[in-house]
Amino acid sequence: MCRILLLTKCVFAEQELEEKIRQLGHEVLSSTSLLKSILQERLPECFLQKFQIVLLSESITNGENFAVVEKLQNKASLIVQLSEKNHQAEQKKSAVTAYLSPNAPLEEVREMLHLGESKKNDFPSGQEILQRLSLTKREQKLLQELVRAENKVLSQEELAHQIWNKEHLDNSAKCQMSTLIRKIRDKMEYAGFDSSLLQTARGEGYVLRSS
């Protein structure tokens, strides 16, 4: 499922498209206030990263459109301009990923959503995850060790040694480590990452799947 943000000046303008998106099993939020917040840079980056696709309404002026696209680069997987016109020439020199008619048939909407899902499933780099999360010292230490492991499983004992300098893993350390893992996963979700990239290898330890 994709989370989609529709930036518009009229929340009633794209109701038919919104219904098609929901019909295909995805979430869509249509907002005029968020458009203003983005233009005024009053919106936390972590909020924008929750959305895999951002749709830009035809009701937005060209100047506003350019400013929004500039601010959304590297924050949304897919930026889609809603327009009846063919923009193939402009697309080559724009950060807009795709163009879609507001009256597009269901199959075209499905293809656009599939593109957003495929981009969502791309593995981010470990460093990208580290840079975008607000972590405590212990959370950061744990995640750094998993990033350094480069997609290899690290045992709980190895991680305990690095975090607490313990040779043996007692029940207290196990409990603390589980709590750290849970908090990191929560923060990954909040920042727009797929928390399932931080995996538990049962009976072995933990691994971070990254590029």
PDB file of C-alpha atoms in Angstrom:
ATOM      1  CA  MET A   1       0.000   0.000   0.000  1.00  0.00           C
ATOM      2  CA  CYS A   2       1.206   3.511  -0.870  1.00  0.00           C
ATOM      3  CA  ARG A   3       0.588   6.680   1.096  1.00  0.00           C
ATOM      4  CA  ILE A   4      -0.265   9.487  -1.321  1.00  0.00           C
ATOM      5  CA  LEU A   5      -0.327  13.228  -0.669  1.00  0.00           C
ATOM      6  CA  LEU A   6      -2.466  15.313  -3.042  1.00  0.00           C
ATOM      7  CA  LEU A   7      -1.522  18.995  -2.932  1.00  0.00           C
ATOM      8  CA  THR A   8      -4.321  21.148  -4.270  1.00  0.00           C
ATOM      9  CA  LYS A   9      -6.093  24.508  -3.947  1.00  0.00           C
ATOM     10  CA  CYS A  10      -9.504  22.864  -4.212  1.00  0.00           C
ATOM     11  CA  VAL A  11     -10.103  19.607  -2.326  1.00  0.00           C
ATOM     12  CA  PHE A  12     -13.154  18.860  -4.484  1.00  0.00           C
ATOM     13  CA  ALA A  13     -11.333  19.100  -7.840  1.00  0.00           C
ATOM     14  CA  GLU A  14      -9.837  15.598  -7.892  1.00  0.00           C
ATOM     15  CA  GLN A  15     -12.469  13.611  -5.991  1.00  0.00           C
ATOM     16  CA  GLU A  16     -12.944  11.121  -8.833  1.00  0.00           C
ATOM     17  CA  LEU A  17      -9.200  10.374  -8.899  1.00  0.00           C
ATOM     18  CA  GLU A  18      -9.092  10.045  -5.101  1.00  0.00           C
ATOM     19  CA  GLU A  19     -11.902   7.491  -5.253  1.00  0.00           C
ATOM     20  CA  LYS A  20      -9.996   5.416  -7.821  1.00  0.00           C
ATOM     21  CA  ILE A  21      -6.886   5.462  -5.615  1.00  0.00           C
ATOM     22  CA  ARG A  22      -8.876   4.253  -2.597  1.00  0.00           C
ATOM     23  CA  GLN A  23     -10.605   1.660  -4.761  1.00  0.00           C
ATOM     24  CA  LEU A  24      -7.152   0.216  -5.502  1.00  0.00           C
ATOM     25  CA  GLY A  25      -6.433  -0.090  -1.775  1.00  0.00           C
ATOM     26  CA  HIS A  26      -4.171   2.925  -1.165  1.00  0.00           C
ATOM     27  CA  GLU A  27      -4.357   5.876   1.239  1.00  0.00           C
ATOM     28  CA  VAL A  28      -4.674   9.416  -0.102  1.00  0.00           C
ATOM     29  CA  LEU A  29      -4.668  12.726   1.782  1.00  0.00           C
ATOM     30  CA  SER A  30      -5.926  15.786  -0.105  1.00  0.00           C
ATOM     31  CA  SER A  31      -4.854  19.102   1.425  1.00  0.00           C
ATOM     32  CA  THR A  32      -4.682  22.821   0.742  1.00  0.00           C
ATOM     33  CA  SER A  33      -3.109  23.739   4.104  1.00  0.00           C
ATOM     34  CA  LEU A  34      -0.159  21.375   3.599  1.00  0.00           C
ATOM     35  CA  LEU A  35       0.543  23.067   0.256  1.00  0.00           C
ATOM     36  CA  LYS A  36       0.910  26.379   2.077  1.00  0.00           C
ATOM     37  CA  SER A  37       3.067  24.796   4.798  1.00  0.00           C
ATOM     38  CA  ILE A  38       5.444  23.302   2.217  1.00  0.00           C
ATOM     39  CA  LEU A  39       5.778  26.608   0.374  1.00  0.00           C
ATOM     40  CA  GLN A  40       6.486  28.388   3.661  1.00  0.00           C
ATOM     41  CA  GLU A  41       8.864  25.600   4.786  1.00  0.00           C
ATOM     42  CA  ARG A  42       6.868  25.035   7.963  1.00  0.00           C
ATOM     43  CA  LEU A  43       6.438  21.281   7.506  1.00  0.00           C
ATOM     44  CA  PRO A  44       8.849  18.788   9.154  1.00  0.00           C
ATOM     45  CA  GLU A  45      10.821  16.753   6.630  1.00  0.00           C
ATOM     46  CA  CYS A  46       9.943  13.551   8.469  1.00  0.00           C
ATOM     47  CA  PHE A  47       6.239  14.189   7.736  1.00  0.00           C
ATOM     48  CA  LEU A  48       6.788  14.419   3.971  1.00  0.00           C
ATOM     49  CA  GLN A  49       8.843  11.229   4.025  1.00  0.00           C
ATOM     50  CA  LYS A  50       5.738   9.334   5.140  1.00  0.00           C
ATOM     51  CA  PHE A  51       4.340   9.660   1.594  1.00  0.00           C
ATOM     52  CA  GLN A  52       5.640   7.558  -1.297  1.00  0.00           C
ATOM     53  CA  ILE A  53       3.772   9.606  -3.921  1.00  0.00           C
ATOM     54  CA  VAL A  54       2.975  13.329  -4.085  1.00  0.00           C
ATOM     55  CA  LEU A  55       0.334  14.443  -6.592  1.00  0.00           C
ATOM     56  CA  LEU A  56       0.348  18.066  -7.742  1.00  0.00           C
ATOM     57  CA  SER A  57      -3.050  19.439  -8.746  1.00  0.00           C
ATOM     58  CA  GLU A  58      -3.686  21.499 -11.874  1.00  0.00           C
ATOM     59  CA  SER A  59      -5.123  24.138  -9.534  1.00  0.00           C
ATOM     60  CA  ILE A  60      -1.566  25.028  -8.384  1.00  0.00           C
ATOM     61  CA  THR A  61       0.068  27.890 -10.315  1.00  0.00           C
ATOM     62  CA  ASN A  62       3.246  27.288 -12.336  1.00  0.00           C
ATOM     63  CA  GLY A  63       5.326  29.329  -9.882  1.00  0.00           C
ATOM     64  CA  GLU A  64       3.995  27.421  -6.877  1.00  0.00           C
ATOM     65  CA  ASN A  65       4.434  24.149  -8.747  1.00  0.00           C
ATOM     66  CA  PHE A  66       8.122  24.870  -9.409  1.00  0.00           C
ATOM     67  CA  ALA A  67       8.709  25.856  -5.762  1.00  0.00           C
ATOM     68  CA  VAL A  68       6.961  22.747  -4.411  1.00  0.00           C
ATOM     69  CA  VAL A  69       8.859  20.388  -6.722  1.00  0.00           C
ATOM     70  CA  GLU A  70      12.157  21.978  -5.669  1.00  0.00           C
ATOM     71  CA  LYS A  71      11.322  21.463  -1.987  1.00  0.00           C
ATOM     72  CA  LEU A  72      10.087  17.890  -2.488  1.00  0.00           C
ATOM     73  CA  GLN A  73      13.157  16.546  -4.284  1.00  0.00           C
ATOM     74  CA  ASN A  74      14.679  13.590  -2.373  1.00  0.00           C
ATOM     75  CA  LYS A  75      11.731  13.582   0.042  1.00  0.00           C
ATOM     76  CA  ALA A  76       9.070  11.753  -1.998  1.00  0.00           C
ATOM     77  CA  SER A  77       9.703   8.641  -4.089  1.00  0.00           C
ATOM     78  CA  LEU A  78       7.415   9.833  -6.858  1.00  0.00           C
ATOM     79  CA  ILE A  79       6.255  13.348  -7.804  1.00  0.00           C
ATOM     80  CA  VAL A  80       3.314  13.261 -10.220  1.00  0.00           C
ATOM     81  CA  GLN A  81       1.897  16.319 -11.981  1.00  0.00           C
ATOM     82  CA  LEU A  82      -1.824  16.078 -12.710  1.00  0.00           C
ATOM     83  CA  SER A  83      -2.416  17.487 -16.182  1.00  0.00           C
ATOM     84  CA  GLU A  84      -4.424  16.784 -19.328  1.00  0.00           C
ATOM     85  CA  LYS A  85      -1.502  17.927 -21.499  1.00  0.00           C
ATOM     86  CA  ASN A  86       1.382  15.826 -22.833  1.00  0.00           C
ATOM     87  CA  HIS A  87       4.557  16.971 -21.081  1.00  0.00           C
ATOM     88  CA  GLN A  88       7.171  14.527 -22.397  1.00  0.00           C
ATOM     89  CA  ALA A  89       9.580  17.313 -23.367  1.00  0.00           C
ATOM     90  CA  GLU A  90       9.287  19.104 -20.026  1.00  0.00           C
ATOM     91  CA  GLN A  91       9.658  15.859 -18.059  1.00  0.00           C
ATOM     92  CA  LYS A  92      13.239  15.381 -19.281  1.00  0.00           C
ATOM     93  CA  LYS A  93      14.355  18.581 -17.539  1.00  0.00           C
ATOM     94  CA  SER A  94      12.029  18.466 -14.524  1.00  0.00           C
ATOM     95  CA  ALA A  95      12.140  16.738 -11.152  1.00  0.00           C
ATOM     96  CA  VAL A  96       8.558  15.629 -11.788  1.00  0.00           C
ATOM     97  CA  THR A  97       8.655  11.850 -12.169  1.00  0.00           C
ATOM     98  CA  ALA A  98       5.454  11.412 -14.171  1.00  0.00           C
ATOM     99  CA  TYR A  99       2.345  13.111 -15.511  1.00  0.00           C
ATOM    100  CA  LEU A 100      -1.187  11.796 -15.069  1.00  0.00           C
ATOM    101  CA  SER A 101      -4.548  13.001 -16.302  1.00  0.00           C
ATOM    102  CA  PRO A 102      -6.972  13.813 -13.457  1.00  0.00           C
ATOM    103  CA  ASN A 103      -9.499  11.783 -15.486  1.00  0.00           C
ATOM    104  CA  ALA A 104      -7.145   8.849 -16.124  1.00  0.00           C
ATOM    105  CA  PRO A 105      -8.804   5.444 -16.380  1.00  0.00           C
ATOM    106  CA  LEU A 106      -8.383   3.010 -13.502  1.00  0.00           C
ATOM    107  CA  GLU A 107      -5.643   1.035 -15.272  1.00  0.00           C
ATOM    108  CA  GLU A 108      -3.422   4.125 -15.717  1.00  0.00           C
ATOM    109  CA  VAL A 109      -3.878   5.023 -12.053  1.00  0.00           C
ATOM    110  CA  ARG A 110      -2.928   1.449 -11.141  1.00  0.00           C
ATOM    111  CA  GLU A 111       0.301   1.707 -13.188  1.00  0.00           C
ATOM    112  CA  MET A 112       1.231   4.986 -11.475  1.00  0.00           C
ATOM    113  CA  LEU A 113       0.673   3.442  -8.039  1.00  0.00           C
ATOM    114  CA  HIS A 114       2.704   0.385  -9.006  1.00  0.00           C
ATOM    115  CA  LEU A 115       5.604   2.671  -9.936  1.00  0.00           C
ATOM    116  CA  GLY A 116       5.365   4.323  -6.521  1.00  0.00           C
ATOM    117  CA  GLU A 117       5.370   0.935  -4.780  1.00  0.00           C
ATOM    118  CA  SER A 118       8.406  -0.263  -6.734  1.00  0.00           C
ATOM    119  CA  LYS A 119      10.324   2.859  -5.717  1.00  0.00           C
ATOM    120  CA  LYS A 120       9.242   2.383  -2.109  1.00  0.00           C
ATOM    121  CA  ASN A 121      10.723  -1.101  -2.125  1.00  0.00           C
ATOM    122  CA  ASP A 122      14.175   0.102  -3.242  1.00  0.00           C
ATOM    123  CA  PHE A 123      16.638  -0.450  -0.423  1.00  0.00           C
ATOM    124  CA  PRO A 124      17.996   2.805   1.025  1.00  0.00           C
ATOM    125  CA  SER A 125      21.640   2.947   2.046  1.00  0.00           C
ATOM    126  CA  GLY A 126      22.523   2.362   5.669  1.00  0.00           C
ATOM    127  CA  GLN A 127      24.102   5.815   5.863  1.00  0.00           C
ATOM    128  CA  GLU A 128      20.912   7.406   4.535  1.00  0.00           C
ATOM    129  CA  ILE A 129      18.919   5.753   7.322  1.00  0.00           C
ATOM    130  CA  LEU A 130      21.450   6.858   9.945  1.00  0.00           C
ATOM    131  CA  GLN A 131      21.442  10.453   8.738  1.00  0.00           C
ATOM    132  CA  ARG A 132      17.679  10.818   8.687  1.00  0.00           C
ATOM    133  CA  LEU A 133      16.848   9.312  12.077  1.00  0.00           C
ATOM    134  CA  SER A 134      16.973  11.177  15.375  1.00  0.00           C
ATOM    135  CA  LEU A 135      18.581   8.561  17.612  1.00  0.00           C
ATOM    136  CA  THR A 136      19.818   8.268  21.174  1.00  0.00           C
ATOM    137  CA  LYS A 137      23.499   7.362  21.644  1.00  0.00           C
ATOM    138  CA  ARG A 138      22.754   3.670  22.183  1.00  0.00           C
ATOM    139  CA  GLU A 139      20.288   3.490  19.304  1.00  0.00           C
ATOM    140  CA  GLN A 140      22.853   5.110  17.039  1.00  0.00           C
ATOM    141  CA  LYS A 141      25.614   2.739  18.196  1.00  0.00           C
ATOM    142  CA  LEU A 142      23.438  -0.314  17.551  1.00  0.00           C
ATOM    143  CA  LEU A 143      22.362   0.902  14.120  1.00  0.00           C
ATOM    144  CA  GLN A 144      25.936   1.849  13.174  1.00  0.00           C
ATOM    145  CA  GLU A 145      27.088  -1.694  13.922  1.00  0.00           C
ATOM    146  CA  LEU A 146      24.341  -3.125  11.724  1.00  0.00           C
ATOM    147  CA  VAL A 147      25.211  -0.702   8.921  1.00  0.00           C
ATOM    148  CA  ARG A 148      28.884  -1.687   9.118  1.00  0.00           C
ATOM    149  CA  ALA A 149      27.893  -5.363   8.905  1.00  0.00           C
ATOM    150  CA  GLU A 150      26.638  -4.733   5.333  1.00  0.00           C
ATOM    151  CA  ASN A 151      23.577  -7.025   5.246  1.00  0.00           C
ATOM    152  CA  LYS A 152      25.142  -9.677   7.479  1.00  0.00           C
ATOM    153  CA  VAL A 153      23.463 -10.954  10.632  1.00  0.00           C
ATOM    154  CA  LEU A 154      25.042  -9.778  13.899  1.00  0.00           C
ATOM    155  CA  SER A 155      24.396 -11.877  16.985  1.00  0.00           C
ATOM    156  CA  GLN A 156      22.969 -10.337  20.128  1.00  0.00           C
ATOM    157  CA  GLU A 157      26.264 -11.147  21.851  1.00  0.00           C
ATOM    158  CA  GLU A 158      28.254  -9.185  19.254  1.00  0.00           C
ATOM    159  CA  LEU A 159      25.945  -6.214  19.556  1.00  0.00           C
ATOM    160  CA  ALA A 160      25.971  -6.329  23.373  1.00  0.00           C
ATOM    161  CA  HIS A 161      29.761  -6.291  23.334  1.00  0.00           C
ATOM    162  CA  GLN A 162      29.818  -3.212  21.087  1.00  0.00           C
ATOM    163  CA  ILE A 163      27.090  -1.302  22.957  1.00  0.00           C
ATOM    164  CA  TRP A 164      27.741  -2.194  26.612  1.00  0.00           C
ATOM    165  CA  ASN A 165      31.174  -3.845  26.375  1.00  0.00           C
ATOM    166  CA  LYS A 166      29.655  -7.046  27.772  1.00  0.00           C
ATOM    167  CA  GLU A 167      31.151 -10.451  27.013  1.00  0.00           C
ATOM    168  CA  HIS A 168      28.006 -12.335  28.032  1.00  0.00           C
ATOM    169  CA  LEU A 169      24.409 -11.460  27.248  1.00  0.00           C
ATOM    170  CA  ASP A 170      22.213 -11.496  30.362  1.00  0.00           C
ATOM    171  CA  ASN A 171      18.425 -11.134  30.458  1.00  0.00           C
ATOM    172  CA  SER A 172      18.650  -7.426  31.245  1.00  0.00           C
ATOM    173  CA  ALA A 173      20.779  -6.757  28.141  1.00  0.00           C
ATOM    174  CA  LYS A 174      18.420  -8.865  25.990  1.00  0.00           C
ATOM    175  CA  CYS A 175      15.465  -6.819  27.179  1.00  0.00           C
ATOM    176  CA  GLN A 176      17.269  -3.522  26.585  1.00  0.00           C
ATOM    177  CA  MET A 177      18.339  -4.613  23.097  1.00  0.00           C
ATOM    178  CA  SER A 178      14.775  -5.594  22.157  1.00  0.00           C
ATOM    179  CA  THR A 179      13.629  -2.172  23.329  1.00  0.00           C
ATOM    180  CA  LEU A 180      16.334  -0.420  21.261  1.00  0.00           C
ATOM    181  CA  ILE A 181      15.386  -2.407  18.153  1.00  0.00           C
ATOM    182  CA  ARG A 182      11.703  -1.572  18.629  1.00  0.00           C
ATOM    183  CA  LYS A 183      12.433   2.146  19.050  1.00  0.00           C
ATOM    184  CA  ILE A 184      14.665   2.222  15.947  1.00  0.00           C
ATOM    185  CA  ARG A 185      11.929   0.519  13.921  1.00  0.00           C
ATOM    186  CA  ASP A 186       9.379   3.064  15.170  1.00  0.00           C
ATOM    187  CA  LYS A 187      11.694   5.908  14.142  1.00  0.00           C
ATOM    188  CA  MET A 188      12.273   4.321  10.725  1.00  0.00           C
ATOM    189  CA  GLU A 189       8.513   4.233  10.123  1.00  0.00           C
ATOM    190  CA  TYR A 190       8.169   7.833  11.294  1.00  0.00           C
ATOM    191  CA  ALA A 191      10.903   8.907   8.846  1.00  0.00           C
ATOM    192  CA  GLY A 192       9.231   7.089   5.951  1.00  0.00           C
ATOM    193  CA  PHE A 193      11.464   3.987   5.843  1.00  0.00           C
ATOM    194  CA  ASP A 194      10.156   0.432   5.757  1.00  0.00           C
ATOM    195  CA  SER A 195      10.825  -0.801   9.310  1.00  0.00           C
ATOM    196  CA  SER A 196      10.891  -4.419   8.090  1.00  0.00           C
ATOM    197  CA  LEU A 197      14.366  -3.647   6.670  1.00  0.00           C
ATOM    198  CA  LEU A 198      15.582  -4.093  10.267  1.00  0.00           C
ATOM    199  CA  GLN A 199      15.031  -7.814  10.572  1.00  0.00           C
ATOM    200  CA  THR A 200      15.227 -10.320  13.411  1.00  0.00           C
ATOM    201  CA  ALA A 201      17.059 -13.496  12.420  1.00  0.00           C
ATOM    202  CA  ARG A 202      15.462 -15.910  14.860  1.00  0.00           C
ATOM    203  CA  GLY A 203      18.022 -17.637  17.059  1.00  0.00           C
ATOM    204  CA  GLU A 204      20.832 -15.635  15.434  1.00  0.00           C
ATOM    205  CA  GLY A 205      20.503 -11.884  15.897  1.00  0.00           C
ATOM    206  CA  TYR A 206      19.633  -8.862  13.772  1.00  0.00           C
ATOM    207  CA  VAL A 207      20.352  -7.618  10.252  1.00  0.00           C
ATOM    208  CA  LEU A 208      19.699  -4.351   8.425  1.00  0.00           C
ATOM    209  CA  ARG A 209      18.802  -4.812   4.761  1.00  0.00           C
ATOM    210  CA  SER A 210      20.226  -1.852   2.861  1.00  0.00           C
ATOM    211  CA  SER A 211      21.898  -0.992  -0.433  1.00  0.00           C
TER     212      SER A 211
END
